[in-house]
């Protein structure tokens, strides 16, 4: 898969568990950090989306764990956005450490009105910026 | 210290870290569970407080760690509330496992208006119920 | 899907996020709690597995989020285990609140030697107990 | 208090709670990040300490919360180490956002043998490096 953007996280001690490795749930937190860093390049990013009264809910998530991530490891998260259709969009992720695949996965999201939690279209400016970034 | 109420938590695997023990930050989550269970006996408890438009902010916290807590340990949390003065109150905690002291600590809180985050008095009904419970 | 076992979690305040709902990563923590409660019925359960020098790594996880879970909600987690093949097995989950589907998902796991992290077969006693429980 | 070292964290969405602010337990995770970044300047830092078979347990923690930290805020954590006596040492922290005090606190720690969890002196090289850094 073709990724044009990446960000990094360093594994926190608090993110490890008694197996001595990063806990499996933490990967979804890292995915979220990657999404937010991805969107931060556009206008006001995810905080801007929230300021418009729009929340992006996570409606599905998937992770494949290939190799353990350990305390203090620097993990590169490659991330791309696509499949924008109405209120919905999808992110794909690939995690690496020194060129070794650590994990990959994807999440699907739906924009909703922050008050009513009813579906609302992805704002045009954001759809346009993502289309440009991924083209 | 005299405690009239207690609740229990079982150490989750996700709460352990690479030292093989419960992470030090998790104790503040357990303190919060104990506060919420404590308040749940009164009217609508903490959810009821929030429904009245009041948030209880944590303004100070203190933990002393005596013995490691490990995965699957059942921890008894003794808890009491006191020092109600205007908007402020305090909780004390003592954590035990099979009679062994694991940790203790306290937190201080301030009631604020959920919208403005300005201080607001502890509701009279709650102050009265706590006074009765602790007398 | 047919589930013969279930457990419960109550949504912790610390598990909510600024959307006012349980954070999407927390579901994987709840899945883990359900697995551990499921296994706790057999011999020494997951702690017993670890005492034998075996770790069960999570190698894949999937969650579909249907409805928001909120602070203090009681969530019933139905859980079943299957697809035992050599070192690997799979858990399925269905989360409900008062009969409403909140989420579902599955995780896949591999038993490894705790020291070497090399694959090792699911112990015979555990495979037998799971087969009995699910038959 | 005089601080010669600082590091930064950006508030993660997963670190917020339904009050819309960073959860009170997260500050202890940030303190830990600051400790680890502080130690990373010396030899192999905290991972190096662990490689020597030494764990640094947290034996006490204290936080004062002055102002809410919100999603995407950049928090500067000033940190210093002192009070080295035998196996024990102490860290102090001051958290700021754009010059505004957000929180402060301290933690106390004890070095223990990773296997036996018995107290062991802070390694001489580390005591010397901290003394130099803070003088």
XYZ file of C-alpha atoms in Angstrom:
540
model
C 0.000 0.000 0.000
C 1.158 3.484 -0.825
C 1.622 5.875 2.106
C 2.535 9.544 1.706
C 2.473 10.513 5.361
C 3.921 9.109 8.539
C 4.346 10.057 12.162
C 6.198 8.566 15.117
C 5.474 7.408 18.624
C 7.903 6.234 21.262
C 6.602 3.358 23.380
C 5.811 4.648 26.863
C 6.574 2.563 29.915
C 2.928 2.925 30.944
C 1.948 1.332 27.609
C 3.748 -1.921 28.362
C 2.168 -4.818 30.220
C 3.412 -7.758 32.279
C 4.335 -9.566 29.040
C 7.039 -6.881 28.750
C 5.572 -5.564 25.491
C 3.194 -2.820 24.417
C -0.363 -3.826 25.294
C -2.566 -4.763 22.331
C -5.124 -2.012 23.061
C -2.464 0.703 22.835
C -2.206 0.253 19.074
C -5.653 1.825 18.703
C -4.391 4.843 20.652
C -1.401 5.053 18.297
C -3.727 4.797 15.279
C -5.656 7.757 16.672
C -2.466 9.785 17.132
C -1.576 9.040 13.501
C -5.037 10.150 12.310
C -4.803 13.378 14.276
C -1.282 14.134 13.018
C -2.454 13.322 9.490
C -5.375 15.752 9.758
C -3.285 18.424 11.518
C -1.831 19.415 8.135
C -5.270 20.550 6.923
C -6.807 23.783 8.159
C -7.378 23.324 11.880
C -7.236 19.555 11.722
C -9.249 17.400 14.073
C -9.678 20.172 16.688
C -11.079 22.290 13.816
C -13.533 19.555 12.915
C -14.694 19.461 16.527
C -14.970 23.265 16.584
C -17.405 22.940 13.647
C -19.602 20.774 15.867
C -18.615 17.550 14.125
C -17.338 14.448 15.848
C -15.687 11.616 13.957
C -16.779 8.374 15.588
C -14.810 5.186 15.180
C -17.177 2.525 13.835
C -14.748 -0.301 13.134
C -11.127 -1.108 13.905
C -8.767 -3.845 12.905
C -5.201 -4.607 13.999
C -2.727 -7.293 12.971
C 0.229 -7.651 15.366
C 3.407 -8.950 13.694
C 6.180 -8.226 16.178
C 6.233 -7.073 19.783
C 6.837 -3.389 20.433
C 8.879 -2.751 23.554
C 9.466 0.117 25.961
C 11.311 3.030 24.374
C 11.006 1.636 20.824
C 10.443 4.317 18.221
C 7.559 3.241 15.997
C 6.941 4.841 12.624
C 3.263 4.907 11.738
C 2.522 5.235 8.033
C -1.038 6.396 7.525
C -3.395 7.140 4.656
C -7.027 8.174 4.384
C -9.508 7.110 1.731
C -12.942 5.706 0.925
C -14.680 9.021 1.638
C -18.377 8.431 0.984
C -20.900 10.806 2.486
C -20.356 10.707 6.231
C -17.845 7.863 6.163
C -14.113 7.462 5.640
C -11.365 5.002 6.356
C -7.765 5.143 7.568
C -5.073 2.561 6.892
C -1.952 2.169 9.023
C 1.393 0.369 8.823
C 3.701 0.355 11.847
C 7.421 -0.223 11.539
C 10.474 -0.212 13.780
C 13.805 0.158 11.975
C 12.245 -1.169 8.786
C 10.623 -4.183 10.469
C 6.841 -4.472 10.206
C 5.400 -4.324 13.726
C 1.682 -4.142 12.955
C -0.847 -2.901 10.464
C -4.531 -2.155 10.522
C -7.373 0.087 9.533
C -10.201 1.986 11.106
C -13.513 3.194 9.703
C -15.195 6.364 10.859
C -18.433 8.271 10.554
C -18.897 12.005 10.974
C -21.743 12.853 13.309
C -23.223 16.021 14.691
C -21.590 16.495 18.106
C -24.931 17.302 19.750
C -27.288 14.792 18.160
C -24.771 12.082 17.180
C -26.639 11.861 13.837
C -24.597 11.243 10.674
C -23.382 14.341 8.859
C -21.328 14.590 5.662
C -17.557 14.973 5.846
C -17.066 18.761 5.363
C -16.243 19.639 1.749
C -12.985 21.390 2.636
C -11.723 18.288 4.418
C -12.754 15.903 1.633
C -10.989 18.165 -0.867
C -7.810 18.411 1.181
C -7.647 14.650 1.714
C -8.238 14.037 -1.999
C -5.389 16.402 -2.820
C -3.065 14.910 -0.217
C -3.655 11.345 -1.405
C -3.615 12.039 -5.159
C -8.207 5.960 60.141
C -11.787 4.843 60.383
C -13.428 3.596 57.174
C -17.103 2.625 56.950
C -17.210 1.783 53.248
C -15.111 -0.269 50.894
C -15.196 -1.549 47.358
C -13.074 -3.957 45.343
C -11.120 -4.002 42.098
C -9.380 -6.910 40.443
C -6.083 -5.963 38.779
C -6.539 -6.050 35.001
C -3.794 -7.377 32.765
C -3.892 -4.082 30.863
C -3.122 -2.293 34.144
C 0.209 -4.055 34.601
C 3.466 -2.806 33.121
C 6.804 -4.322 32.141
C 7.804 -4.407 35.832
C 5.121 -7.105 36.127
C 3.084 -5.007 38.559
C 0.169 -2.578 38.409
C 1.374 0.741 36.962
C 1.603 3.598 39.471
C -0.898 5.785 37.555
C -3.610 3.115 37.780
C -4.041 3.741 41.503
C -5.654 7.098 40.696
C -8.132 5.275 38.457
C -8.884 2.893 41.340
C -9.326 5.850 43.706
C -11.883 7.259 41.258
C -13.767 3.946 41.119
C -13.879 3.945 44.921
C -15.231 7.526 44.996
C -17.914 6.682 42.466
C -18.935 3.503 44.310
C -18.971 5.482 47.567
C -21.256 8.141 46.090
C -23.463 5.582 44.309
C -25.197 4.890 47.635
C -26.583 8.432 47.733
C -29.450 9.471 45.472
C -28.136 9.229 41.926
C -24.495 9.321 42.960
C -21.874 10.846 40.740
C -23.976 10.510 37.545
C -26.692 12.424 39.444
C -24.232 15.151 40.367
C -23.303 15.464 36.695
C -26.989 15.517 35.724
C -27.351 18.596 38.011
C -24.709 20.322 35.879
C -21.980 19.909 38.481
C -18.569 18.431 37.838
C -16.240 17.418 40.652
C -12.715 18.282 39.575
C -9.715 16.612 41.145
C -7.421 19.346 42.451
C -4.842 17.305 44.318
C -3.891 13.654 44.623
C -1.459 11.721 46.735
C -0.479 8.045 46.708
C 1.900 6.010 48.862
C 2.775 2.609 47.353
C 3.649 -0.032 49.979
C 3.513 -3.335 48.122
C 3.230 -4.273 44.453
C -0.217 -5.181 43.140
C -0.127 -7.923 40.518
C -2.362 -9.182 37.740
C -5.572 -10.748 39.018
C -5.026 -9.589 42.610
C -8.230 -8.576 44.343
C -7.679 -5.216 46.004
C -10.015 -3.923 48.701
C -10.271 -0.136 48.674
C -11.452 1.402 51.919
C -12.686 4.917 51.323
C -14.072 7.822 53.299
C -15.126 11.367 52.497
C -14.695 14.425 54.663
C -13.513 18.023 54.949
C -16.566 19.380 53.125
C -16.142 23.151 53.023
C -18.091 25.137 50.471
C -17.123 23.757 47.070
C -14.386 21.480 48.370
C -14.120 18.015 49.823
C -11.570 15.290 50.352
C -11.440 11.506 49.992
C -9.084 9.168 51.830
C -8.229 5.669 50.628
C -6.535 2.562 52.012
C -5.827 -0.369 49.689
C -5.343 -3.897 50.982
C -4.858 -7.383 49.592
C -5.662 -10.213 51.982
C -5.097 -7.889 54.934
C -1.757 -6.568 53.654
C -1.520 -2.812 53.070
C -0.846 -2.215 49.365
C -1.174 1.568 49.190
C -2.955 4.528 50.683
C -3.657 8.060 49.591
C -6.072 10.923 49.362
C -7.546 13.240 46.780
C -9.025 16.707 47.090
C -11.844 17.917 44.875
C -13.770 21.038 43.986
C -17.301 21.201 42.635
C -17.592 23.394 39.575
C -20.370 24.357 37.223
C -20.043 21.951 34.252
C -20.457 24.793 31.741
C -18.366 27.582 33.247
C -15.970 25.492 35.382
C -16.516 28.071 38.158
C -16.634 26.840 41.756
C -20.058 25.912 43.070
C -21.038 24.630 46.513
C -21.380 20.901 47.145
C -25.191 20.348 46.880
C -26.872 20.335 50.286
C -28.404 16.875 49.809
C -24.972 15.393 49.122
C -23.282 17.148 52.055
C -26.046 15.898 54.335
C -25.827 12.317 53.075
C -22.055 12.229 53.445
C -22.291 13.691 56.964
C -24.790 10.979 57.893
C -22.749 8.210 56.290
C -19.551 9.240 58.064
C -21.072 10.006 61.480
C -23.625 -16.732 17.122
C -24.056 -18.989 20.083
C -22.515 -17.833 23.367
C -22.530 -19.938 26.543
C -20.582 -17.566 28.767
C -20.751 -13.881 29.568
C -19.223 -11.406 31.971
C -19.872 -7.759 32.808
C -17.957 -4.520 32.970
C -19.165 -1.157 34.197
C -17.821 1.766 32.164
C -15.234 3.630 34.234
C -15.045 7.414 34.125
C -11.373 7.100 33.182
C -12.450 5.056 30.135
C -14.497 7.894 28.657
C -13.049 10.551 26.377
C -13.933 14.121 25.411
C -16.664 12.759 23.096
C -18.405 11.763 26.335
C -18.298 8.065 25.434
C -16.027 5.097 26.107
C -12.856 5.433 24.048
C -12.540 3.008 21.120
C -9.316 1.437 22.451
C -10.990 0.456 25.730
C -13.032 -2.239 23.981
C -9.856 -4.275 23.526
C -9.271 -4.042 27.283
C -12.827 -5.272 27.854
C -12.278 -8.124 25.385
C -9.241 -9.125 27.436
C -11.231 -9.047 30.673
C -13.831 -11.303 29.031
C -11.129 -13.753 27.877
C -9.617 -13.890 31.348
C -13.005 -14.394 33.026
C -13.808 -17.063 30.447
C -10.576 -18.933 31.176
C -10.872 -18.455 34.957
C -13.394 -21.315 35.026
C -10.718 -23.787 33.913
C -8.042 -24.966 36.322
C -5.977 -21.898 37.174
C -7.128 -19.924 34.168
C -4.895 -17.397 32.504
C -2.643 -16.931 35.565
C -2.184 -20.730 35.476
C -1.221 -20.593 31.825
C 1.385 -17.968 32.662
C 2.612 -20.067 35.595
C 3.301 -22.873 33.072
C 5.619 -20.472 31.229
C 3.167 -19.848 28.417
C 2.051 -16.434 27.197
C -0.928 -15.981 24.924
C -0.081 -13.186 22.501
C -2.766 -11.268 20.677
C -2.030 -11.497 16.955
C -5.143 -9.884 15.506
C -8.097 -7.897 16.789
C -11.273 -6.589 15.275
C -14.021 -4.391 16.716
C -17.288 -3.102 15.275
C -18.820 -0.255 17.296
C -22.623 -0.059 17.003
C -23.690 2.253 19.833
C -21.817 4.508 22.226
C -21.084 3.164 25.700
C -21.249 5.831 28.390
C -19.922 6.337 31.898
C -21.480 3.933 34.415
C -23.192 1.805 31.748
C -23.190 -1.873 32.575
C -22.001 -3.794 29.529
C -22.592 -7.518 29.168
C -19.828 -9.218 27.197
C -20.777 -12.548 25.657
C -17.668 -14.500 24.762
C -16.751 -17.796 23.162
C -13.512 -19.514 22.217
C -12.867 -21.668 19.195
C -10.657 -22.441 16.206
C -8.002 -24.127 18.340
C -5.281 -25.283 15.961
C -1.836 -26.019 17.340
C -0.646 -22.821 18.997
C -3.557 -20.696 17.818
C -7.074 -19.931 18.951
C -9.740 -17.326 18.525
C -12.227 -15.498 20.748
C -15.500 -13.927 19.636
C -17.304 -11.215 21.593
C -20.710 -9.535 21.582
C -21.316 -6.525 23.821
C -24.787 -5.506 24.913
C -26.377 -2.939 27.206
C -29.930 -3.736 28.276
C -30.359 -5.957 25.234
C -29.021 -3.366 22.776
C -25.985 -4.388 20.729
C -23.124 -2.031 21.612
C -20.246 -3.694 19.767
C -18.902 -7.009 18.613
C -15.532 -8.313 17.577
C -12.986 -11.068 17.702
C -9.355 -11.584 18.560
C -6.866 -14.206 17.469
C -4.084 -15.451 19.707
C -0.968 -17.577 19.647
C 0.573 -19.391 22.588
C 4.271 -18.742 22.921
C 6.967 -19.755 25.337
C 7.221 -16.877 27.834
C 11.028 -16.859 27.640
C 11.698 -17.350 23.932
C 8.420 -16.014 22.515
C 8.440 -19.025 20.165
C 5.096 -20.677 19.317
C 4.040 -23.510 21.579
C 0.896 -25.647 21.451
C -2.138 -24.764 23.504
C -1.798 -27.084 26.557
C -3.910 -30.226 26.172
C -5.845 -29.638 29.405
C -6.920 -26.214 28.212
C -7.898 -27.383 24.726
C -9.957 -30.170 26.317
C -11.695 -27.845 28.764
C -12.542 -25.330 26.048
C -13.880 -28.112 23.801
C -16.095 -29.317 26.641
C -17.261 -25.827 27.518
C -18.197 -24.988 23.941
C -19.779 -28.331 23.019
C 12.097 25.842 42.219
C 14.989 25.724 39.817
C 14.645 23.414 36.798
C 17.420 22.833 34.279
C 15.622 20.316 32.087
C 12.231 20.111 30.459
C 10.369 17.949 27.973
C 7.027 18.208 26.224
C 3.888 16.155 25.775
C 0.906 16.872 23.586
C -2.420 15.874 25.148
C -3.773 12.801 23.370
C -7.464 12.445 22.659
C -7.383 9.103 24.474
C -6.097 10.938 27.562
C -9.199 13.127 27.856
C -12.320 12.104 29.730
C -15.999 12.995 29.630
C -15.215 16.247 31.497
C -13.475 17.258 28.257
C -10.097 17.540 29.984
C -7.064 15.340 30.542
C -7.885 12.701 33.145
C -6.228 13.191 36.542
C -4.380 9.832 36.382
C -2.661 10.765 33.114
C -0.437 13.275 34.905
C 1.436 10.387 36.536
C 2.074 8.962 33.059
C 3.414 12.361 31.968
C 5.617 12.532 35.082
C 7.063 9.147 34.067
C 7.737 10.356 30.530
C 9.558 13.359 31.995
C 11.666 11.113 34.264
C 12.606 8.861 31.385
C 13.492 11.803 29.114
C 15.499 13.304 31.979
C 17.468 10.078 32.462
C 17.886 9.498 28.712
C 20.706 12.070 28.694
C 22.837 9.838 30.944
C 24.520 6.737 29.579
C 21.720 4.394 28.555
C 19.112 6.091 30.682
C 16.267 4.184 32.210
C 16.512 1.271 29.734
C 20.181 1.035 30.784
C 19.194 0.918 34.443
C 16.823 -1.940 33.645
C 19.533 -3.715 31.637
C 21.656 -3.657 34.828
C 18.894 -5.619 36.553
C 17.639 -2.623 38.508
C 14.064 -1.424 38.615
C 13.103 1.960 39.970
C 9.824 1.560 41.823
C 7.546 4.498 42.479
C 6.906 4.631 46.217
C 5.013 7.922 46.493
C 3.385 10.395 44.137
C 1.787 13.769 44.536
C -0.020 15.996 42.029
C -1.599 19.447 42.347
C -3.901 20.318 39.431
C -4.137 24.064 38.768
C -5.723 24.365 35.320
C -7.368 21.879 32.989
C -5.256 20.442 30.177
C -7.236 19.880 26.996
C -6.912 17.761 23.868
C -3.999 18.819 21.662
C -2.520 21.195 24.277
C 1.255 21.186 24.330
C 2.411 20.822 27.918
C 5.944 21.655 28.972
C 7.117 19.494 31.861
C 9.998 20.941 33.855
C 11.677 18.229 35.859
C 14.506 17.856 38.344
C 15.956 15.012 40.364
C 17.348 15.180 43.870
C 17.393 13.746 47.387
C 19.524 10.761 46.381
C 20.086 8.724 49.523
C 21.108 5.102 49.205
C 18.390 3.394 47.181
C 16.048 6.380 47.126
C 15.604 9.506 45.046
C 12.967 12.070 44.240
C 11.714 13.890 41.143
C 9.936 17.245 41.093
C 7.763 18.415 38.203
C 6.134 21.659 37.038
C 3.718 21.576 34.096
C 3.003 24.668 32.021
C 1.038 25.562 28.913
C 2.071 28.822 27.248
C 3.533 30.060 30.519
C 0.447 29.150 32.582
C 0.957 26.707 35.442
C -1.146 23.617 34.746
C 0.037 21.322 37.536
C 2.989 20.444 39.690
C 4.003 17.470 41.750
C 6.686 15.097 42.860
C 7.380 11.392 43.000
C 9.674 9.361 45.222
C 11.390 6.208 44.030
C 13.421 3.296 45.299
C 15.870 1.201 43.304
C 15.292 -2.499 43.696
C 16.825 -5.623 42.277
C 14.588 -6.593 39.327
C 14.503 -10.250 40.405
C 14.134 -10.021 44.166
C 12.514 -6.564 44.447
C 14.895 -5.901 47.370
C 16.332 -2.395 47.765
C 19.617 -1.730 46.008
C 21.679 1.471 45.901
C 21.314 3.898 43.032
C 24.273 2.993 40.750
C 27.259 5.287 41.337
C 27.453 6.397 37.689
C 23.844 7.541 37.777
C 24.187 9.357 41.123
C 27.268 11.128 39.774
C 25.584 12.147 36.518
C 22.510 13.472 38.315
C 24.686 15.400 40.768
C 26.543 16.971 37.852
C 23.366 17.748 35.927
C 21.716 19.441 38.896
C 24.771 21.337 40.193
